[in-house]
């Protein structure tokens, strides 16, 4: 297959919160760990361990260079660091095709593209989580890949990242990101349009914040400024909107998606979800029906161990970043890697540093960072300091790296709101 005969063409556009404390129940460990690590409800697959079945997960694929080794049958956290690739795929399932017009019935209906691409890195002790989002229109080499049927697809020197799935499936997405970042990928999963719809319905919606209204005729999303709970089709529209946020580019959309991820984590951590066994079992069944995973996740105990590894990571050490890019000189509507900035990012990740975002969001970005509201610090009779009281300096981590300004993002400890547009 040559570079000019790839599947369908793409349209190229590019306040502080408290960290959770220790939890005593294993079920909560699993929910918190996977909520933090995974996007759009993918983490609910962890609940399969409570489905009391011994069968393997359906729709699993082999990752090149990775085997599903036997997992020790003990409930302990995953040893060492690991990488997890997550892809959002624009598959047009029959039940939902009517929502998406030409995407599912017109000239643009062939093939399935990985329009959302995440690399989730979980470090060894001290545990930190970094979620790197890759633009779908990032022009990079696609390596030789073996698809689910064992067919080998030849390498391509320069293609958009989001053709990797249509070319060689989930394995190809993981291999492409692995070679771009020089990170070994142990686990991978993908979720479809329908999966997002059903998972957000099962959880009862995700809370999002809009600094400005969003009215996007391309996705049909129409939301006023303020706080909203989105679920079902509206949640998918929120995740897909590009014209409705920032400068209308895919880069702006990534920031919007990261707000959703942070909010989803907080939703699953809340007692509202964790305290409802029926909701969690429903999430398990929905997740199993809408997920494709690597065979390295076939053993539910592996998922439990992953969750235990991340259960106590503080929000300030959960950081969402965009892979740094520059404009493609051959196509102004595409982007290419900024290898210098990316090198600094992954060097800091390899050093297990605490990452600090220095980029200041502008009107072109998809979100606005909300500054925390100062607490009322007026001394009272009970709280007034005495002469003997000495101020306490906050602890400062020794291993802190300020990322280049070209790397956008935020930590889960920050509240962001969509920088909406009416288009």
CSV table of N, CA, C and O in Angstrom, one decimal, residues 38-111:
chain,number,residue,atom,x,y,z
A,38,UNK,N,-7.6,6.9,32.7
A,38,UNK,CA,-8.2,6.7,31.4
A,38,UNK,C,-9.2,7.8,31.1
A,38,UNK,O,-9.9,8.4,31.9
A,39,UNK,N,-9.4,7.9,29.8
A,39,UNK,CA,-10.3,9.0,29.3
A,39,UNK,C,-11.6,8.4,28.8
A,39,UNK,O,-11.8,7.3,28.4
A,40,UNK,N,-12.7,9.3,28.9
A,40,UNK,CA,-14.0,9.0,28.3
A,40,UNK,C,-14.6,7.7,28.9
A,40,UNK,O,-15.2,7.0,28.1
A,41,UNK,N,-14.3,7.4,30.1
A,41,UNK,CA,-14.9,6.2,30.7
A,41,UNK,C,-14.2,4.9,30.4
A,41,UNK,O,-14.7,3.8,30.8
A,42,UNK,N,-13.1,4.9,29.7
A,42,UNK,CA,-12.5,3.7,29.3
A,42,UNK,C,-12.1,2.9,30.6
A,42,UNK,O,-12.1,1.7,30.6
A,43,UNK,N,-11.8,3.6,31.7
A,43,UNK,CA,-11.3,2.9,32.9
A,43,UNK,C,-12.4,2.0,33.5
A,43,UNK,O,-12.0,1.2,34.4
A,44,UNK,N,-13.6,2.1,33.1
A,44,UNK,CA,-14.6,1.3,33.8
A,44,UNK,C,-14.4,-0.2,33.5
A,44,UNK,O,-15.0,-1.0,34.1
A,45,UNK,N,-13.6,-0.5,32.5
A,45,UNK,CA,-13.3,-1.9,32.3
A,45,UNK,C,-12.7,-2.6,33.5
A,45,UNK,O,-12.7,-3.8,33.7
A,46,UNK,N,-12.1,-1.8,34.4
A,46,UNK,CA,-11.5,-2.3,35.6
A,46,UNK,C,-12.6,-3.1,36.4
A,46,UNK,O,-12.3,-4.0,37.2
A,47,UNK,N,-13.8,-2.6,36.3
A,47,UNK,CA,-14.9,-3.2,37.2
A,47,UNK,C,-15.2,-4.7,36.8
A,47,UNK,O,-16.0,-5.3,37.4
A,48,UNK,N,-14.6,-5.1,35.6
A,48,UNK,CA,-14.9,-6.5,35.2
A,48,UNK,C,-14.5,-7.5,36.3
A,48,UNK,O,-15.0,-8.6,36.5
A,49,UNK,N,-13.5,-7.1,37.2
A,49,UNK,CA,-13.0,-8.0,38.2
A,49,UNK,C,-14.2,-8.3,39.2
A,49,UNK,O,-14.2,-9.3,39.9
A,50,UNK,N,-15.2,-7.4,39.2
A,50,UNK,CA,-16.4,-7.6,40.1
A,50,UNK,C,-17.5,-8.3,39.4
A,50,UNK,O,-18.6,-8.4,39.9
A,51,UNK,N,-17.3,-8.7,38.1
A,51,UNK,CA,-18.3,-9.3,37.4
A,51,UNK,C,-18.4,-10.8,37.6
A,51,UNK,O,-19.2,-11.5,37.1
A,52,UNK,N,-17.4,-11.3,38.4
A,52,UNK,CA,-17.4,-12.7,38.9
A,52,UNK,C,-17.3,-13.7,37.7
A,52,UNK,O,-17.9,-14.7,37.7
A,53,UNK,N,-16.6,-13.3,36.7
A,53,UNK,CA,-16.4,-14.2,35.5
A,53,UNK,C,-14.9,-14.4,35.3
A,53,UNK,O,-14.1,-13.5,35.6
A,54,UNK,N,-14.6,-15.5,34.7
A,54,UNK,CA,-13.2,-15.8,34.5
A,54,UNK,C,-12.8,-15.7,33.1
A,54,UNK,O,-11.7,-16.0,32.7
A,55,UNK,N,-13.7,-15.3,32.2
A,55,UNK,CA,-13.4,-15.2,30.8
A,55,UNK,C,-12.5,-14.1,30.5
A,55,UNK,O,-12.5,-13.1,31.2
A,56,UNK,N,-11.8,-14.1,29.4
A,56,UNK,CA,-11.0,-13.0,29.0
A,56,UNK,C,-11.8,-11.9,28.4
A,56,UNK,O,-12.9,-12.0,28.0
A,57,UNK,N,-11.2,-10.7,28.4
A,57,UNK,CA,-11.8,-9.5,27.8
A,57,UNK,C,-12.0,-9.7,26.3
A,57,UNK,O,-11.1,-10.3,25.6
A,58,UNK,N,-13.1,-9.3,25.8
A,58,UNK,CA,-13.4,-9.4,24.3
A,58,UNK,C,-12.6,-8.4,23.5
A,58,UNK,O,-12.2,-7.4,24.1
A,59,UNK,N,-12.5,-8.6,22.2
A,59,UNK,CA,-12.0,-7.7,21.3
A,59,UNK,C,-10.5,-7.3,21.6
A,59,UNK,O,-10.2,-6.1,21.6
A,60,UNK,N,-9.7,-8.2,22.0
A,60,UNK,CA,-8.3,-7.8,22.4
A,60,UNK,C,-7.4,-8.1,21.2
A,60,UNK,O,-7.6,-9.0,20.4
A,61,UNK,N,-6.3,-7.3,21.1
A,61,UNK,CA,-5.4,-7.4,20.0
A,61,UNK,C,-4.0,-7.5,20.6
A,61,UNK,O,-3.7,-7.0,21.7
A,62,UNK,N,-3.1,-8.0,19.8
A,62,UNK,CA,-1.7,-8.2,20.2
A,62,UNK,C,-0.9,-6.9,20.0
A,62,UNK,O,-1.1,-6.2,18.9
A,63,UNK,N,-0.1,-6.5,20.9
A,63,UNK,CA,0.8,-5.3,20.7
A,63,UNK,C,2.2,-5.9,20.3
A,63,UNK,O,2.7,-6.8,21.0
A,64,UNK,N,2.8,-5.4,19.2
A,64,UNK,CA,4.1,-5.9,18.8
A,64,UNK,C,5.1,-5.7,19.9
A,64,UNK,O,5.2,-4.6,20.4
A,65,UNK,N,5.8,-6.7,20.2
A,65,UNK,CA,6.9,-6.6,21.2
A,65,UNK,C,6.4,-6.7,22.7
A,65,UNK,O,7.2,-6.7,23.6
A,66,UNK,N,5.1,-7.0,22.8
A,66,UNK,CA,4.5,-7.1,24.2
A,66,UNK,C,3.8,-8.4,24.3
A,66,UNK,O,3.0,-8.8,23.4
A,67,UNK,N,4.0,-9.2,25.4
A,67,UNK,CA,3.2,-10.4,25.6
A,67,UNK,C,2.5,-10.3,26.9
A,67,UNK,O,2.9,-9.6,27.8
A,68,UNK,N,1.4,-11.0,27.0
A,68,UNK,CA,0.6,-11.0,28.2
A,68,UNK,C,1.1,-12.0,29.2
A,68,UNK,O,0.7,-13.2,29.2
A,69,UNK,N,2.2,-11.7,29.9
A,69,UNK,CA,2.8,-12.6,30.9
A,69,UNK,C,1.8,-12.9,32.0
A,69,UNK,O,0.9,-12.1,32.3
A,70,UNK,N,2.0,-14.0,32.7
A,70,UNK,CA,1.1,-14.4,33.8
A,70,UNK,C,1.3,-13.4,34.9
A,70,UNK,O,2.4,-12.9,35.2
A,71,UNK,N,0.1,-13.0,35.5
A,71,UNK,CA,0.1,-12.0,36.5
A,71,UNK,C,0.1,-12.7,37.9
A,71,UNK,O,-0.7,-13.6,38.1
A,72,UNK,N,0.9,-12.3,38.8
A,72,UNK,CA,0.9,-12.9,40.2
A,72,UNK,C,-0.5,-12.8,40.8
A,72,UNK,O,-1.1,-11.7,40.7
A,73,UNK,N,-1.1,-13.8,41.3
A,73,UNK,CA,-2.5,-13.8,41.8
A,73,UNK,C,-2.6,-13.1,43.2
A,73,UNK,O,-3.3,-13.6,44.0
A,74,UNK,N,-1.9,-12.0,43.3
A,74,UNK,CA,-2.0,-11.3,44.6
A,74,UNK,C,-2.4,-9.9,44.3
A,74,UNK,O,-2.2,-9.3,43.3
A,75,UNK,N,-3.1,-9.3,45.3
A,75,UNK,CA,-3.6,-7.9,45.1
A,75,UNK,C,-2.6,-7.0,45.6
A,75,UNK,O,-2.5,-6.6,46.8
A,76,UNK,N,-1.7,-6.6,44.7
A,76,UNK,CA,-0.6,-5.6,45.0
A,76,UNK,C,-0.5,-4.7,43.8
A,76,UNK,O,-0.9,-5.0,42.7
A,77,UNK,N,0.2,-3.5,44.0
A,77,UNK,CA,0.3,-2.6,42.9
A,77,UNK,C,1.3,-3.1,41.9
A,77,UNK,O,2.2,-3.8,42.1
A,78,UNK,N,1.0,-2.6,40.7
A,78,UNK,CA,1.9,-2.9,39.5
A,78,UNK,C,3.3,-2.5,39.8
A,78,UNK,O,3.5,-1.4,40.3
A,79,UNK,N,4.3,-3.3,39.5
A,79,UNK,CA,5.6,-3.0,39.8
A,79,UNK,C,6.3,-2.2,38.7
A,79,UNK,O,6.1,-2.5,37.5
A,80,UNK,N,6.9,-1.1,39.1
A,80,UNK,CA,7.6,-0.3,38.1
A,80,UNK,C,6.7,0.7,37.4
A,80,UNK,O,5.5,0.8,37.7
A,81,UNK,N,7.3,1.4,36.4
A,81,UNK,CA,6.5,2.4,35.6
A,81,UNK,C,5.9,1.7,34.4
A,81,UNK,O,6.3,0.6,34.1
A,82,UNK,N,5.0,2.3,33.7
A,82,UNK,CA,4.4,1.7,32.5
A,82,UNK,C,3.7,2.8,31.7
A,82,UNK,O,3.5,3.9,32.1
A,83,UNK,N,3.5,2.5,30.4
A,83,UNK,CA,2.8,3.4,29.5
A,83,UNK,C,1.6,2.7,28.9
A,83,UNK,O,1.5,1.5,28.6
A,84,UNK,N,0.5,3.6,28.7
A,84,UNK,CA,-0.8,3.1,28.3
A,84,UNK,C,-1.2,4.0,27.1
A,84,UNK,O,-1.3,5.2,27.3
A,85,UNK,N,-1.4,3.4,25.9
A,85,UNK,CA,-1.9,4.2,24.8
A,85,UNK,C,-3.5,4.1,24.7
A,85,UNK,O,-4.0,3.0,24.8
A,86,UNK,N,-4.2,5.2,24.6
A,86,UNK,CA,-5.6,5.2,24.5
A,86,UNK,C,-6.0,6.0,23.2
A,86,UNK,O,-5.5,7.1,23.0
A,87,UNK,N,-6.9,5.4,22.4
A,87,UNK,CA,-7.3,6.0,21.2
A,87,UNK,C,-8.8,6.1,21.2
A,87,UNK,O,-9.5,5.2,21.5
A,88,UNK,N,-9.3,7.3,20.7
A,88,UNK,CA,-10.7,7.5,20.5
A,88,UNK,C,-10.9,7.3,19.0
A,88,UNK,O,-10.3,8.1,18.2
A,89,UNK,N,-11.8,6.4,18.6
A,89,UNK,CA,-11.9,6.0,17.2
A,89,UNK,C,-13.3,6.4,16.7
A,89,UNK,O,-14.3,6.2,17.4
A,90,UNK,N,-13.3,7.0,15.5
A,90,UNK,CA,-14.6,7.5,14.9
A,90,UNK,C,-15.4,6.4,14.2
A,90,UNK,O,-16.0,6.7,13.1
A,91,UNK,N,-15.5,5.3,14.8
A,91,UNK,CA,-16.3,4.2,14.2
A,91,UNK,C,-17.8,4.5,14.1
A,91,UNK,O,-18.3,5.0,15.1
A,92,UNK,N,-18.4,4.2,13.0
A,92,UNK,CA,-19.8,4.5,12.8
A,92,UNK,C,-20.6,3.2,13.1
A,92,UNK,O,-21.0,2.5,12.2
A,93,UNK,N,-20.9,3.0,14.4
A,93,UNK,CA,-21.8,1.8,14.7
A,93,UNK,C,-23.2,2.1,14.2
A,93,UNK,O,-23.7,3.3,14.2
A,94,UNK,N,-23.9,1.1,13.7
A,94,UNK,CA,-25.2,1.3,13.1
A,94,UNK,C,-26.2,2.0,14.0
A,94,UNK,O,-27.0,2.9,13.6
A,95,UNK,N,-26.1,1.7,15.3
A,95,UNK,CA,-27.1,2.3,16.3
A,95,UNK,C,-26.9,3.8,16.4
A,95,UNK,O,-27.8,4.5,16.9
A,96,UNK,N,-25.7,4.4,16.0
A,96,UNK,CA,-25.5,5.8,16.3
A,96,UNK,C,-25.2,6.6,15.0
A,96,UNK,O,-25.0,7.8,15.0
A,97,UNK,N,-25.1,5.9,13.8
A,97,UNK,CA,-24.7,6.5,12.6
A,97,UNK,C,-25.6,7.7,12.2
A,97,UNK,O,-25.1,8.6,11.6
A,98,UNK,N,-26.9,7.7,12.6
A,98,UNK,CA,-27.8,8.7,12.2
A,98,UNK,C,-27.4,10.1,12.8
A,98,UNK,O,-27.9,11.1,12.4
A,99,UNK,N,-26.6,10.1,13.9
A,99,UNK,CA,-26.2,11.3,14.5
A,99,UNK,C,-25.1,12.1,13.8
A,99,UNK,O,-24.9,13.3,14.0
A,100,UNK,N,-24.4,11.4,12.8
A,100,UNK,CA,-23.2,12.0,12.3
A,100,UNK,C,-23.2,12.3,10.8
A,100,UNK,O,-22.1,12.6,10.3
A,101,UNK,N,-24.3,12.3,10.2
A,101,UNK,CA,-24.4,12.8,8.8
A,101,UNK,C,-23.4,12.2,7.8
A,101,UNK,O,-23.3,10.9,7.8
A,102,UNK,N,-22.7,13.1,7.1
A,102,UNK,CA,-21.8,12.6,6.1
A,102,UNK,C,-20.7,11.7,6.6
A,102,UNK,O,-20.1,10.9,5.9
A,103,UNK,N,-20.3,11.9,7.9
A,103,UNK,CA,-19.3,11.1,8.4
A,103,UNK,C,-19.6,9.6,8.3
A,103,UNK,O,-18.7,8.8,8.2
A,104,UNK,N,-20.9,9.3,8.5
A,104,UNK,CA,-21.3,7.9,8.5
A,104,UNK,C,-22.1,7.5,7.2
A,104,UNK,O,-22.4,6.3,7.1
A,105,UNK,N,-22.4,8.4,6.3
A,105,UNK,CA,-23.2,8.0,5.2
A,105,UNK,C,-22.7,8.7,3.9
A,105,UNK,O,-23.2,8.3,2.8
A,106,UNK,N,-21.8,9.6,3.9
A,106,UNK,CA,-21.4,10.3,2.7
A,106,UNK,C,-20.0,9.9,2.2
A,106,UNK,O,-19.6,8.8,2.5
A,107,UNK,N,-19.4,10.9,1.5
A,107,UNK,CA,-18.1,10.6,0.9
A,107,UNK,C,-17.0,10.4,2.0
A,107,UNK,O,-15.9,9.9,1.7
A,108,UNK,N,-17.3,10.8,3.2
A,108,UNK,CA,-16.3,10.8,4.3
A,108,UNK,C,-16.5,9.6,5.2
A,108,UNK,O,-16.0,9.5,6.3
A,109,UNK,N,-17.3,8.6,4.7
A,109,UNK,CA,-17.7,7.5,5.6
A,109,UNK,C,-16.8,6.3,5.6
A,109,UNK,O,-17.1,5.4,6.4
A,110,UNK,N,-15.8,6.2,4.8
A,110,UNK,CA,-15.0,5.0,4.7
A,110,UNK,C,-13.9,5.1,5.8
A,110,UNK,O,-13.3,6.2,6.0
A,111,UNK,N,-13.5,3.9,6.3
A,111,UNK,CA,-12.4,3.9,7.2
A,111,UNK,C,-12.7,4.4,8.6
A,111,UNK,O,-13.7,5.0,8.9
